[in-house]
Amino acid sequence: MRSIRLRRRPGQGVVPPPVRLGDDADGHDDSAASDLTLPRDLLPADQRARADRPALARRLRAMAHPRFYAAQVGEPSLADDLDGAIAHFLDSGLRDGARISGLFNPPVYRERARRRGLELADDEDPFLHFLSVGWDERVVPTVLFDEAFYLGRHPDLANGPEWGFAQYVRAGCYAPGRSPTPFGPNYGGVPAPDARERQDPPLVTGLLHRAADYDLTCTSWLEEGVTAGIAKLAKLGSDRMRDLVARAAAIEPLIAATPRERWVSWPPHTHPMMLPTARAEDVRRGLGLVRADTVVVVPGGSAAGPGLSAAVAGLRDRGPGGTTLVVTTDGPARPDLGVEATGVDLSVPWTGFTEHRRLLGLLDLVRGVRPRRLVVSGSELGWRLLSSYGTTLQHEMSLAAVLGGGDPDAASFEDFQGCFDRLDWVVTESDALRDDLAARYLLPAAARARVLGPSDVAAGCLKALVDREEERDG
Amino acid sequence: MADVAAILTAHAEGVMAGLSFRSLLDAVAVARAEGLEVEALVVLDNPTDATRAAFAEADQHGATVAEVSYADQGKVRNAAVGLTSAQHVAFLDGDDLWSENWLADAHRLCAGGDDRDRVIGHPELNWFFENQQNLYFLPDQTDPAFDPALLRIANPWDALCLAPRSAYVDHPFAPRAVADGYAYEDWHWMLETFLAGYVHRVVPETIHFKRRREGSQYVQARARNVLTRPSELLDYAWWRERDARM
């Protein structure tokens, strides 16, 4: 990311006193917004008299994305501090050219305003111009929002109290499934439960992707990708492409049917799998190994239970030198398994991604290091890997699980019965749970032999199972 | 030896396959008009009576019809390659269409350079129709922004490409084994050809019109949680070596 700390507009050595915005007149709970002050000198000359409108403060606050702003000014502490980010922006970031909003792009706004006959003077700040003029004129200041597309998908908004972009800024960008362009949610993430409170829409993840390669004050990976996609799409309007489509449609008229809904993607510029790919690569590059004998998948953040500890010790006792890779899926703190192990955390790099994409990340890792065996213990994602892809993975590695911990619940039994047929062995966190499973499922002798309690493992039963497993796999 | 074999594969498409056949013949005509020698071949895999009937007069349109019994798209394509000696091969599914410039323009791109034996051509655009109307612009491997790691996560290309016959002979499609959890044989083929040094290029201003129906093989494969077969390209050891080379 290019620093903007040293960059200032020419002729701005003297900073005039800011304008204090007055009380909110329309009854919104905007106490924080009404305390904001905007620099009068950067407002359009004919708007300075309107500078005390609380609407401007509300708009500024609604548009702010602190994590995006913090990345530009090199102040990580502002990422979760909306008020702090706005204050910093008004104090210095605005004059340094930083963007407080991922949904405002200065060059795009200037161009679109110009096309509307709204020329900006050199000394007018484009963002303040947008807040005071462009918003009222409904000039969409970013390629990341296509008003016609958005209203087409959500026609109820067309008759709402606010224009489509305002609705998207206030609520839509935090809602799952509210794609603002035909390029879909290509920023890879899903809204966190508190995304709206923190004003951290998932599109910020796309804005910050490969941030070092872009000058975030005027562009980003996400904006460049959508811009490229728009240009690509526009080529469909060429005579040549229209003719090719028409000729095919002359054979099959369905080709020319008006789409009910049309999504457009173009890797590597705009595609839902680009950010998952980047995360998978981040994990791979940070791993430090390319092979592991045993991969243990745990949630992280809690100590290993007696079953997991016994299982790992049992594997270790079969012979030294095997590499163990411990994967945490829900929290980065790795449990002490009592053996030398390499750890890798998936919870942080895959934060904000859908469950399906997190699963793809785990799958990429597991297949990538080609382990002799995979052991899942307590990780919901790990169990999902076994239930979704166990049929395939059992041809590539031995599959095993540690079950229990706390009081076994319905989910534990669901995991067990959904995966047991594909597992070479299961170790329970207590001997009582082992007995419960045997009785509950009326396990025959051969199946009972694959279900071990901690005492069985201590007695060497796991070694015999694993020896047979390795003999089978050669 | 023909320059291109245009191969249509069909199974249960019935009369609808006639649309695809007509599209193929249009593209063959354009390619021949540009001086290419093109062979048209229809390969039916366990065809329904209606599908067989749809091609009853194919020979009158200059196409050869063959029947096989695999119930496996990859094996059908492997067999089809064995029926031709053309330098390049292009596949069309029995419910899809090509833009009429596909064969001529793809052959020009793939066979026109010094690396003519190593280029695999893909259309610029997959235009989906019927149950889904999405647009998918395919990536060009030579795009500086293209990250081959995407191949581990998703298949960016499509088996309906134009490739040197040698690519299919040296890298036949793997058999499907859905019961064992393996499918996506076209994705696996992309992995293997990429590893072998083939370069996947996009042919400008070409379109494949792809019918999306409920129950298509792709939709079924997704629902089954199947995976590609193992490949060196999925192996982190290969990526570490690649990192070292870069």
XYZ file of C-alpha atoms in Angstrom:
720
model
C 0.000 0.000 0.000
C 1.376 3.386 -0.917
C 1.651 5.786 1.965
C -0.294 9.004 1.808
C 1.223 10.440 4.944
C 3.430 12.898 3.100
C 1.038 13.882 0.379
C -0.976 17.080 0.696
C -2.771 19.242 -1.752
C -0.799 22.303 -2.828
C -1.708 25.559 -1.177
C -3.159 24.032 1.927
C -0.661 25.161 4.482
C -3.241 27.248 6.286
C -6.247 25.307 7.386
C -9.328 27.444 7.954
C -11.486 26.707 10.961
C -13.931 23.927 10.356
C -17.649 24.405 10.143
C -19.566 23.012 13.055
C -22.672 21.223 11.970
C -25.866 22.045 13.768
C -28.408 19.866 15.474
C -30.261 17.274 13.543
C -33.594 18.696 12.552
C -35.292 15.583 11.282
C -35.393 13.597 14.460
C -32.842 10.882 13.634
C -30.663 9.679 16.451
C -27.590 11.369 15.117
C -25.937 12.734 18.197
C -22.563 11.484 17.016
C -23.080 12.809 13.496
C -24.264 16.200 14.664
C -20.992 16.680 16.535
C -19.030 16.422 13.323
C -17.359 19.416 11.807
C -16.546 19.721 8.146
C -13.864 21.992 6.677
C -15.774 24.843 5.079
C -12.979 25.742 2.667
C -13.176 22.418 0.884
C -16.918 22.577 0.345
C -18.224 23.921 -2.952
C -18.430 27.708 -2.709
C -22.166 27.791 -3.243
C -22.696 25.104 -0.622
C -20.840 26.699 2.252
C -23.942 28.413 3.466
C -25.600 25.009 3.708
C -22.683 23.531 5.536
C -24.483 23.280 8.813
C -27.069 20.927 7.450
C -27.022 17.834 9.659
C -27.760 15.785 6.581
C -24.152 16.235 5.470
C -22.873 14.839 8.731
C -25.285 11.936 8.512
C -24.161 11.191 4.989
C -20.505 11.345 5.927
C -21.051 9.029 8.851
C -23.122 6.556 6.820
C -20.486 6.423 4.096
C -17.557 5.815 6.451
C -15.746 2.456 6.432
C -13.133 2.654 9.160
C -11.193 -0.508 8.246
C -10.737 0.734 4.707
C -9.675 4.151 5.947
C -7.303 2.750 8.564
C -5.454 0.768 5.924
C -4.741 3.912 3.956
C -3.463 6.054 6.792
C -1.492 3.301 8.495
C -3.442 3.478 11.753
C -4.666 -0.047 12.513
C -6.313 1.122 15.730
C -8.866 3.054 13.675
C -10.123 -0.073 11.914
C -12.688 -0.743 14.625
C -13.241 2.854 15.674
C -15.848 4.604 13.564
C -15.783 7.876 15.479
C -12.006 7.848 15.661
C -11.696 7.215 11.941
C -14.081 10.054 11.084
C -12.287 12.437 13.423
C -8.924 11.462 11.952
C -10.333 11.902 8.467
C -11.610 15.394 9.194
C -8.456 16.307 11.031
C -5.966 15.197 8.397
C -7.029 12.349 6.125
C -9.380 14.418 4.021
C -6.676 16.931 3.162
C -4.189 14.126 2.559
C -6.463 12.558 -0.023
C -7.485 9.465 1.928
C -10.851 7.880 1.285
C -13.121 7.387 4.265
C -15.542 5.375 2.148
C -15.027 2.362 -0.057
C -18.130 3.410 -1.939
C -16.714 6.724 -3.054
C -14.171 6.951 -5.854
C -12.900 10.446 -6.662
C -12.085 9.970 -10.372
C -15.341 8.142 -10.979
C -17.316 10.832 -9.196
C -15.579 13.681 -11.020
C -16.317 12.057 -14.358
C -19.922 11.246 -13.580
C -20.529 14.676 -12.079
C -19.016 16.271 -15.175
C -21.364 14.279 -17.379
C -24.233 15.681 -15.322
C -22.936 19.195 -15.839
C -21.655 19.412 -12.269
C -18.099 20.611 -12.786
C -15.892 20.611 -9.694
C -13.555 23.520 -9.099
C -9.933 22.633 -8.402
C -10.192 23.640 -4.769
C -13.365 21.682 -4.146
C -12.964 18.354 -2.484
C -14.816 15.724 -4.542
C -16.044 13.828 -1.503
C -17.496 16.926 0.157
C -18.917 17.927 -3.209
C -20.631 14.566 -3.356
C -22.014 14.888 0.164
C -23.387 18.360 -0.495
C -24.321 18.227 -4.188
C -23.903 14.805 -5.770
C -25.988 13.016 -3.178
C -28.937 15.308 -3.827
C -28.413 14.954 -7.568
C -28.179 11.183 -7.159
C -24.804 10.807 -8.806
C -23.502 7.334 -7.957
C -19.830 7.882 -7.089
C -18.453 4.361 -7.596
C -18.344 1.517 -10.084
C -19.248 -0.799 -7.229
C -22.915 0.126 -7.376
C -25.112 -0.225 -10.447
C -28.382 1.459 -9.576
C -30.406 -0.042 -12.414
C -29.195 -3.528 -11.591
C -29.798 -3.085 -7.880
C -33.296 -1.744 -8.244
C -34.013 -4.452 -10.808
C -33.222 -7.071 -8.183
C -34.982 -5.187 -5.407
C -37.849 -3.341 -7.076
C -39.465 -2.592 -3.707
C -36.715 -0.033 -3.107
C -37.698 2.059 -6.114
C -40.618 3.560 -4.191
C -38.802 3.820 -0.885
C -37.979 7.022 0.943
C -34.360 7.120 -0.204
C -32.589 6.582 -3.498
C -31.088 3.199 -4.220
C -27.493 4.122 -3.475
C -28.438 5.667 -0.136
C -30.285 2.500 0.809
C -27.287 0.412 -0.217
C -24.906 2.567 1.806
C -27.125 2.502 4.886
C -28.243 -1.122 4.850
C -27.804 -3.048 1.607
C -24.041 -3.334 1.732
C -24.293 -5.099 5.084
C -27.013 -7.539 4.027
C -26.249 -10.980 2.642
C -27.270 -11.492 -0.955
C -27.561 -7.814 -1.871
C -25.300 -7.720 -4.872
C -24.880 -4.180 -6.152
C -23.621 -5.086 -9.632
C -24.039 -7.982 -12.055
C -20.514 -9.006 -11.097
C -21.912 -10.532 -7.951
C -20.415 -10.630 -4.495
C -16.906 -11.023 -5.858
C -15.315 -9.650 -2.716
C -15.430 -13.145 -1.285
C -16.753 -12.388 2.174
C -20.053 -12.480 3.956
C -21.232 -9.894 6.477
C -20.162 -10.474 10.054
C -23.032 -10.348 12.564
C -21.872 -6.936 13.760
C -20.767 -5.629 10.357
C -23.367 -2.887 10.318
C -22.535 -1.635 13.781
C -18.859 -1.504 12.913
C -19.611 -0.206 9.401
C -17.427 -2.904 7.966
C -19.246 -4.268 4.913
C -17.711 -7.356 3.309
C -16.794 -5.364 0.221
C -13.969 -3.848 2.277
C -12.239 -7.219 2.081
C -12.206 -6.902 -1.694
C -11.065 -3.292 -1.498
C -8.104 -4.322 0.630
C -7.156 -7.390 -1.417
C -3.578 -7.006 -2.685
C -3.613 -3.535 -1.162
C 0.120 -3.117 -1.690
C -0.432 -3.128 -5.447
C -2.888 -0.241 -5.487
C -3.110 3.384 -4.476
C -6.159 2.962 -2.288
C -6.861 6.668 -2.277
C -8.166 6.357 -5.801
C -8.562 2.683 -6.676
C -8.380 -0.895 -5.426
C -8.350 -4.476 -6.618
C -12.119 -4.653 -6.381
C -12.745 -1.439 -8.300
C -10.190 -2.295 -10.978
C -11.780 -5.711 -11.444
C -15.296 -4.385 -11.789
C -14.085 -1.653 -14.141
C -12.407 -4.291 -16.304
C -15.574 -6.364 -16.190
C -17.708 -3.431 -17.273
C -15.396 -2.815 -20.218
C -15.475 -6.485 -21.126
C -19.237 -6.532 -20.952
C -19.472 -3.439 -23.118
C -17.728 -5.297 -25.940
C -20.800 -7.470 -26.243
C -22.383 -4.431 -27.816
C -20.004 -4.513 -30.790
C -21.486 -5.240 -34.175
C -19.425 -8.409 -34.436
C -20.581 -9.883 -31.126
C -24.180 -8.855 -31.673
C -24.122 -10.543 -35.057
C -22.674 -13.759 -33.631
C -25.354 -13.867 -30.948
C -28.091 -13.118 -33.458
C -26.955 -15.923 -35.745
C -26.943 -18.416 -32.897
C -30.311 -17.151 -31.691
C -31.677 -17.728 -35.177
C -31.038 -21.408 -34.500
C -32.004 -21.480 -30.809
C -34.259 -18.539 -29.859
C -33.788 -19.235 -26.134
C -30.324 -17.727 -26.493
C -31.855 -14.309 -27.016
C -34.434 -14.636 -24.250
C -34.394 -11.700 -21.869
C -32.551 -12.896 -18.776
C -34.465 -13.027 -15.525
C -31.210 -12.474 -13.771
C -27.742 -12.440 -15.250
C -24.485 -12.715 -13.359
C -21.229 -11.910 -15.030
C -17.798 -13.155 -14.050
C -14.349 -12.998 -15.531
C -11.434 -14.463 -13.655
C -8.974 -13.210 -12.628
C -10.600 -9.772 -12.580
C -13.996 -10.420 -11.118
C -14.898 -13.880 -9.916
C -16.157 -15.248 -6.596
C -13.267 -17.683 -6.250
C -10.431 -15.159 -6.572
C -10.293 -14.225 -2.903
C -10.652 -17.821 -1.697
C -7.747 -18.660 -3.982
C -5.703 -15.863 -2.470
C -6.478 -17.084 1.047
C -5.527 -20.647 0.140
C -2.241 -19.356 -1.243
C -1.605 -17.269 1.889
C -2.051 -20.385 4.007
C 0.123 -22.530 1.761
C 2.958 -20.035 1.612
C 2.909 -19.548 5.375
C 2.857 -23.227 6.169
C 6.566 -24.021 6.042
C 6.066 -27.648 5.044
C 4.650 -29.517 2.094
C 4.160 -32.949 3.627
C 2.620 -34.194 6.870
C 2.134 -37.731 8.065
C -0.806 -36.818 10.259
C -3.132 -33.838 9.967
C -5.147 -33.139 13.117
C -8.083 -30.756 12.684
C -9.241 -29.080 15.893
C -11.342 -25.988 16.599
C -8.568 -24.260 18.548
C -8.908 -22.194 21.669
C -9.387 -25.135 24.019
C -7.222 -27.796 25.574
C -7.008 -31.263 24.112
C -9.257 -33.817 25.806
C -8.030 -37.199 27.048
C -9.144 -38.954 23.881
C -7.268 -36.648 21.524
C -4.188 -36.630 23.731
C -4.234 -40.415 23.923
C -4.714 -40.773 20.170
C -1.854 -38.438 19.306
C 0.406 -40.076 21.879
C -0.543 -43.463 20.484
C 0.443 -42.380 16.979
C 3.691 -40.910 18.274
C 4.554 -44.127 20.114
C 4.369 -46.094 16.889
C 7.569 -44.470 15.847
C 9.303 -41.117 15.988
C 9.855 -38.815 13.076
C 6.365 -38.533 11.693
C 5.298 -34.976 10.976
C 2.123 -33.830 12.681
C 0.258 -30.803 11.370
C -2.350 -29.297 13.693
C -4.993 -27.242 11.916
C -7.173 -24.859 13.908
C -10.443 -23.900 12.280
C -12.231 -21.640 14.760
C -9.572 -19.950 16.860
C -5.841 -19.567 16.420
C -4.773 -20.960 19.815
C -3.417 -24.442 19.217
C -3.863 -27.056 21.956
C -0.795 -28.714 23.403
C -0.917 -32.252 22.096
C 2.250 -33.338 23.871
C 4.093 -34.008 20.616
C 6.217 -31.922 18.327
C 3.859 -30.490 15.771
C 3.530 -27.740 13.201
C 0.481 -25.547 13.525
C -1.543 -23.711 10.953
C -4.556 -21.562 11.652
C -7.404 -21.267 9.181
C -9.743 -19.276 11.418
C -8.131 -15.872 10.918
C -7.318 -15.999 7.195
C -10.746 -17.397 6.380
C -12.714 -15.040 8.599
C -15.765 -13.688 6.830
C -15.934 -16.404 4.210
C -18.902 -18.693 3.758
C -18.831 -22.135 5.308
C -18.504 -23.651 1.851
C -15.448 -21.582 1.024
C -13.858 -22.295 4.377
C -14.384 -25.947 3.579
C -12.621 -25.494 0.240
C -9.726 -23.915 2.133
C -9.440 -26.888 4.482
C -9.768 -29.286 1.573
C -6.988 -27.526 -0.329
C -4.697 -27.812 2.677
C -5.503 -31.442 3.420
C -5.008 -32.586 -0.162
C -2.011 -30.322 -0.566
C 0.150 -31.938 2.129
C -0.886 -35.477 1.197
C -1.013 -36.907 4.722
C -1.046 -40.551 5.590
C -3.985 -39.868 7.882
C -6.483 -37.170 8.803
C -7.831 -36.960 12.354
C -10.762 -34.671 13.122
C -11.441 -33.692 16.707
C -14.170 -31.290 17.722
C -13.966 -29.094 14.643
C -17.319 -28.555 12.985
C -15.565 -27.720 9.740
C -13.471 -30.852 10.054
C -16.558 -32.995 10.509
C -18.095 -31.309 7.513
C -15.025 -32.233 5.507
C -15.470 -35.863 6.519
C -19.178 -35.900 5.773
C -18.912 -34.021 2.472
C -15.743 -35.419 0.986
C -14.953 -38.466 3.117
C -16.064 -40.801 0.341
C -13.334 -39.389 -1.873
C -10.664 -38.692 0.718
C -10.715 -42.255 2.063
C -9.029 -43.262 -1.205
C -6.207 -40.820 -0.566
C -5.615 -41.051 3.192
C -6.769 -42.822 6.296
C -9.645 -41.017 8.008
C -10.161 -40.964 11.754
C -11.913 -38.917 14.400
C -11.942 -38.153 18.071
C -15.469 -37.892 19.377
C -16.910 -36.315 22.473
C -15.667 -33.800 24.924
C -18.174 -32.428 27.371
C -21.568 -34.053 27.195
C -22.074 -35.649 23.809
C -25.044 -34.032 22.128
C -27.200 -34.809 19.137
C -24.599 -33.265 16.855
C -21.948 -35.654 18.127
C -24.081 -38.648 17.276
C -24.996 -37.114 13.935
C -21.307 -36.651 13.148
C -20.580 -40.213 14.195
C -23.327 -41.882 12.239
C -22.778 -39.668 9.204
C -19.095 -40.502 8.916
C -18.337 -43.757 10.735
C -18.486 -45.903 7.610
C -15.600 -43.931 6.127
C -13.450 -43.838 9.244
C -10.695 -46.297 10.010
C -10.999 -45.596 13.703
C -12.726 -43.410 16.257
C -11.328 -42.542 19.652
C -13.825 -41.295 22.210
C -13.003 -38.740 24.847
C -14.222 -41.159 27.516
C -14.614 -44.876 27.869
C -18.252 -44.267 28.799
C -18.919 -42.670 25.418
C -17.280 -45.634 23.704
C -19.645 -47.947 25.546
C -22.598 -45.684 24.788
C -21.840 -45.778 21.055
C -21.432 -49.534 21.039
C -24.743 -50.024 22.797
C -26.667 -47.280 21.025
C -25.747 -48.476 17.536
C -25.566 -52.191 18.399
C -22.115 -52.175 16.883
C -20.980 -55.619 15.791
C -17.542 -56.843 16.870
C -15.674 -55.601 13.808
C -17.147 -52.123 14.207
C -16.578 -52.098 17.987
C -12.934 -52.817 17.319
C -12.710 -49.465 15.495
C -14.129 -47.497 18.420
C -11.619 -46.991 21.199
C -11.774 -45.252 24.552
C -8.743 -43.586 26.113
C -8.032 -46.728 28.104
C -7.967 -48.813 24.928
C -5.486 -46.456 23.359
C -3.315 -46.588 26.472
C -3.416 -50.358 26.201
C -2.023 -50.223 22.664
C -5.183 -50.978 20.717
C -4.729 -47.972 18.427
C -1.315 -49.206 17.370
C -2.819 -52.458 16.148
C -5.470 -50.587 14.166
C -3.001 -48.233 12.583
C -0.631 -51.073 11.739
C -3.437 -52.771 9.856
C -4.368 -49.490 8.166
C -0.804 -48.968 6.955
C -0.496 -52.549 5.823
C -3.636 -52.030 3.762
C -2.393 -48.762 2.266
C 1.050 -50.147 1.556
C -4.985 -35.243 -42.664
C -7.724 -32.806 -41.688
C -6.857 -29.584 -39.924
C -9.725 -29.848 -37.476
C -12.131 -32.521 -36.313
C -15.413 -30.995 -35.163
C -16.917 -33.571 -32.850
C -20.427 -33.466 -31.449
C -21.230 -35.848 -28.615
C -24.815 -36.651 -27.671
C -26.759 -39.063 -25.498
C -30.369 -38.199 -24.685
C -30.855 -34.768 -26.198
C -33.346 -35.986 -28.805
C -34.427 -33.518 -31.433
C -32.681 -30.711 -29.558
C -29.367 -32.142 -30.739
C -30.350 -31.023 -34.220
C -29.833 -27.417 -33.121
C -26.316 -28.196 -31.975
C -25.630 -30.117 -35.151
C -26.751 -27.185 -37.241
C -24.532 -24.877 -35.230
C -21.603 -27.228 -35.779
C -22.267 -27.364 -39.519
C -22.382 -23.564 -39.696
C -19.009 -23.327 -37.976
C -17.602 -26.042 -40.262
C -18.804 -24.105 -43.280
C -17.136 -20.902 -42.107
C -13.886 -22.757 -41.407
C -13.930 -24.459 -44.799
C -14.574 -21.128 -46.452
C -11.337 -19.958 -44.891
C -9.495 -22.876 -46.429
C -9.411 -25.324 -43.538
C -9.990 -28.997 -44.048
C -12.577 -29.943 -41.457
C -13.975 -33.325 -40.601
C -17.398 -33.499 -38.900
C -18.029 -36.351 -36.535
C -20.991 -37.230 -34.333
C -20.427 -39.673 -31.470
C -23.510 -41.020 -29.727
C -23.135 -42.595 -26.297
C -25.932 -45.031 -25.451
C -28.264 -42.810 -27.449
C -31.985 -42.709 -26.955
C -34.005 -43.607 -30.015
C -34.913 -39.953 -30.474
C -31.283 -38.904 -30.352
C -30.257 -41.562 -32.831
C -33.104 -40.467 -35.067
C -31.949 -36.857 -34.902
C -28.794 -37.842 -36.773
C -30.388 -40.264 -39.238
C -29.397 -38.027 -42.162
C -26.143 -36.709 -40.762
C -24.174 -38.261 -43.601
C -26.086 -36.106 -46.057
C -24.559 -33.137 -44.244
C -21.082 -34.569 -44.557
C -20.822 -35.906 -41.012
C -19.850 -39.367 -39.865
C -21.829 -40.922 -37.029
C -20.409 -43.409 -34.535
C -22.036 -45.095 -31.563
C -20.361 -46.070 -28.329
C -21.580 -47.352 -24.993
C -19.758 -45.807 -22.063
C -22.176 -43.602 -20.101
C -19.099 -41.556 -19.357
C -18.412 -38.290 -21.148
C -14.652 -38.574 -20.734
C -14.476 -42.034 -22.223
C -16.697 -40.908 -25.087
C -14.336 -38.071 -25.879
C -11.317 -40.358 -25.654
C -12.964 -42.746 -28.082
C -13.901 -39.904 -30.387
C -10.289 -38.742 -30.562
C -9.384 -42.272 -31.619
C -11.739 -41.961 -34.574
C -9.930 -39.011 -36.115
C -6.430 -38.162 -37.158
C -7.047 -34.425 -37.508
C -4.376 -32.131 -36.129
C -6.804 -30.303 -33.859
C -9.968 -31.459 -32.170
C -12.965 -29.407 -31.030
C -15.816 -30.831 -28.972
C -19.413 -29.700 -28.832
C -22.048 -31.122 -26.482
C -25.351 -32.150 -27.979
C -27.310 -29.364 -26.329
C -24.886 -26.465 -26.793
C -24.009 -24.213 -29.728
C -20.880 -22.523 -31.066
C -20.662 -19.073 -32.521
C -20.128 -19.715 -36.195
C -16.591 -18.279 -36.164
C -15.414 -20.674 -33.449
C -13.551 -23.269 -35.484
C -11.905 -20.816 -37.871
C -10.819 -18.305 -35.255
C -9.783 -20.894 -32.671
C -7.725 -22.777 -35.246
C -6.057 -19.549 -36.316
C -5.018 -18.797 -32.750
C -3.987 -22.330 -31.838
C -2.219 -23.370 -35.014
C -0.934 -20.050 -36.202
C 2.075 -19.544 -33.963
C 5.398 -21.208 -33.323
C 3.914 -23.004 -30.334
C 1.106 -24.516 -32.387
C 1.330 -27.895 -30.680
C 0.977 -26.443 -27.202
C -1.938 -24.006 -27.383
C -5.446 -24.903 -26.250
C -8.120 -22.439 -27.343
C -11.140 -21.470 -25.276
C -13.997 -19.192 -26.263
C -13.943 -15.679 -24.924
C -17.415 -16.125 -23.524
C -19.672 -18.885 -22.242
C -23.188 -17.605 -22.734
C -25.537 -19.674 -20.585
C -29.163 -19.964 -21.537
C -32.412 -21.691 -20.615
C -32.462 -22.220 -16.825
C -29.603 -19.824 -16.179
C -28.586 -16.792 -18.176
C -25.178 -15.952 -16.777
C -22.174 -14.764 -18.727
C -18.781 -16.246 -18.033
C -15.725 -14.735 -19.678
C -12.985 -17.331 -19.645
C -9.509 -16.389 -18.433
C -6.437 -16.393 -20.623
C -3.476 -18.055 -18.972
C -1.183 -15.404 -20.430
C -3.065 -12.608 -18.667
C -0.496 -11.257 -16.182
C -3.187 -11.211 -13.517
C -3.988 -14.891 -13.974
C -3.077 -16.910 -10.897
C -2.786 -20.627 -11.625
C -3.565 -21.353 -7.967
C -7.168 -20.785 -9.022
C -6.941 -24.223 -10.627
C -6.785 -25.779 -7.148
C -10.029 -24.108 -6.102
C -12.100 -24.013 -9.277
C -12.005 -25.023 -12.918
C -11.770 -21.818 -14.919
C -12.050 -23.531 -18.296
C -14.366 -25.852 -20.151
C -13.895 -29.091 -22.046
C -15.528 -27.572 -25.132
C -12.233 -26.206 -26.353
C -10.111 -26.627 -29.436
C -6.865 -28.430 -28.715
C -4.117 -30.267 -30.551
C -5.076 -33.918 -30.915
C -1.896 -34.798 -29.053
C -3.255 -33.140 -25.922
C -6.092 -35.648 -25.841
C -3.909 -38.592 -26.807
C -1.211 -37.841 -24.238
C -3.710 -36.829 -21.572
C -6.891 -38.838 -21.995
C -9.825 -37.942 -19.779
C -9.864 -39.977 -16.586
C -12.855 -42.256 -16.132
C -15.641 -41.037 -13.901
C -15.972 -42.817 -10.585
C -18.809 -41.060 -8.865
C -19.338 -43.882 -6.366
C -15.754 -43.349 -5.232
C -16.257 -39.589 -5.102
C -14.376 -38.684 -8.266
C -15.788 -36.708 -11.178
C -14.981 -33.360 -12.833
C -12.860 -35.184 -15.416
C -12.735 -31.980 -17.476
C -11.227 -30.068 -14.529
C -8.672 -32.836 -14.075
C -7.822 -32.613 -17.779
C -7.165 -28.894 -17.372
C -4.825 -29.622 -14.466
C -2.922 -32.249 -16.398
C -2.588 -30.238 -19.599
C -1.487 -27.179 -17.637
C 1.156 -29.274 -15.895
C 2.293 -30.670 -19.238
C 2.968 -27.181 -20.507
C -0.026 -26.550 -22.678
C -1.072 -22.918 -22.701
C -4.765 -22.179 -22.302
C -5.630 -19.170 -24.424
C -8.823 -17.292 -25.110
C -9.962 -16.793 -28.702
C -11.241 -13.218 -28.993
C -14.812 -12.662 -30.087
C -15.902 -16.264 -29.880
C -18.849 -17.585 -27.909
C -20.100 -20.910 -26.707
C -23.790 -20.974 -25.940
C -24.275 -23.427 -23.127
C -27.639 -24.744 -22.123
C -28.099 -25.009 -18.379
C -30.763 -27.513 -17.446
C -31.793 -29.005 -14.147
C -29.966 -32.277 -13.810
C -27.028 -31.387 -16.039
C -23.887 -33.359 -15.286
C -22.282 -30.290 -13.782
C -25.233 -29.651 -11.487
C -25.319 -33.306 -10.463
C -21.602 -33.376 -9.754
C -21.852 -30.321 -7.525
C -24.690 -31.869 -5.567
C -22.727 -35.055 -4.975
C -19.713 -33.458 -3.298
C -17.348 -35.177 -5.666
C -13.784 -34.066 -6.322
C -11.251 -34.110 -9.093
C -8.832 -36.976 -9.066
C -5.517 -36.268 -7.357
C -3.088 -34.263 -9.429
C 0.398 -32.969 -8.940
C -1.098 -29.520 -9.305
C -2.995 -29.998 -6.042
C 0.227 -30.984 -4.268
C 1.940 -28.316 -2.179
C 5.313 -29.867 -3.049
C 4.760 -28.903 -6.696
C 3.916 -25.351 -5.661
C 7.024 -25.043 -3.540
C 9.118 -26.047 -6.535
C 7.240 -23.554 -8.656
C 7.850 -20.838 -6.068
C 11.557 -21.642 -6.211
C 11.565 -21.380 -9.985
C 9.732 -18.068 -10.076
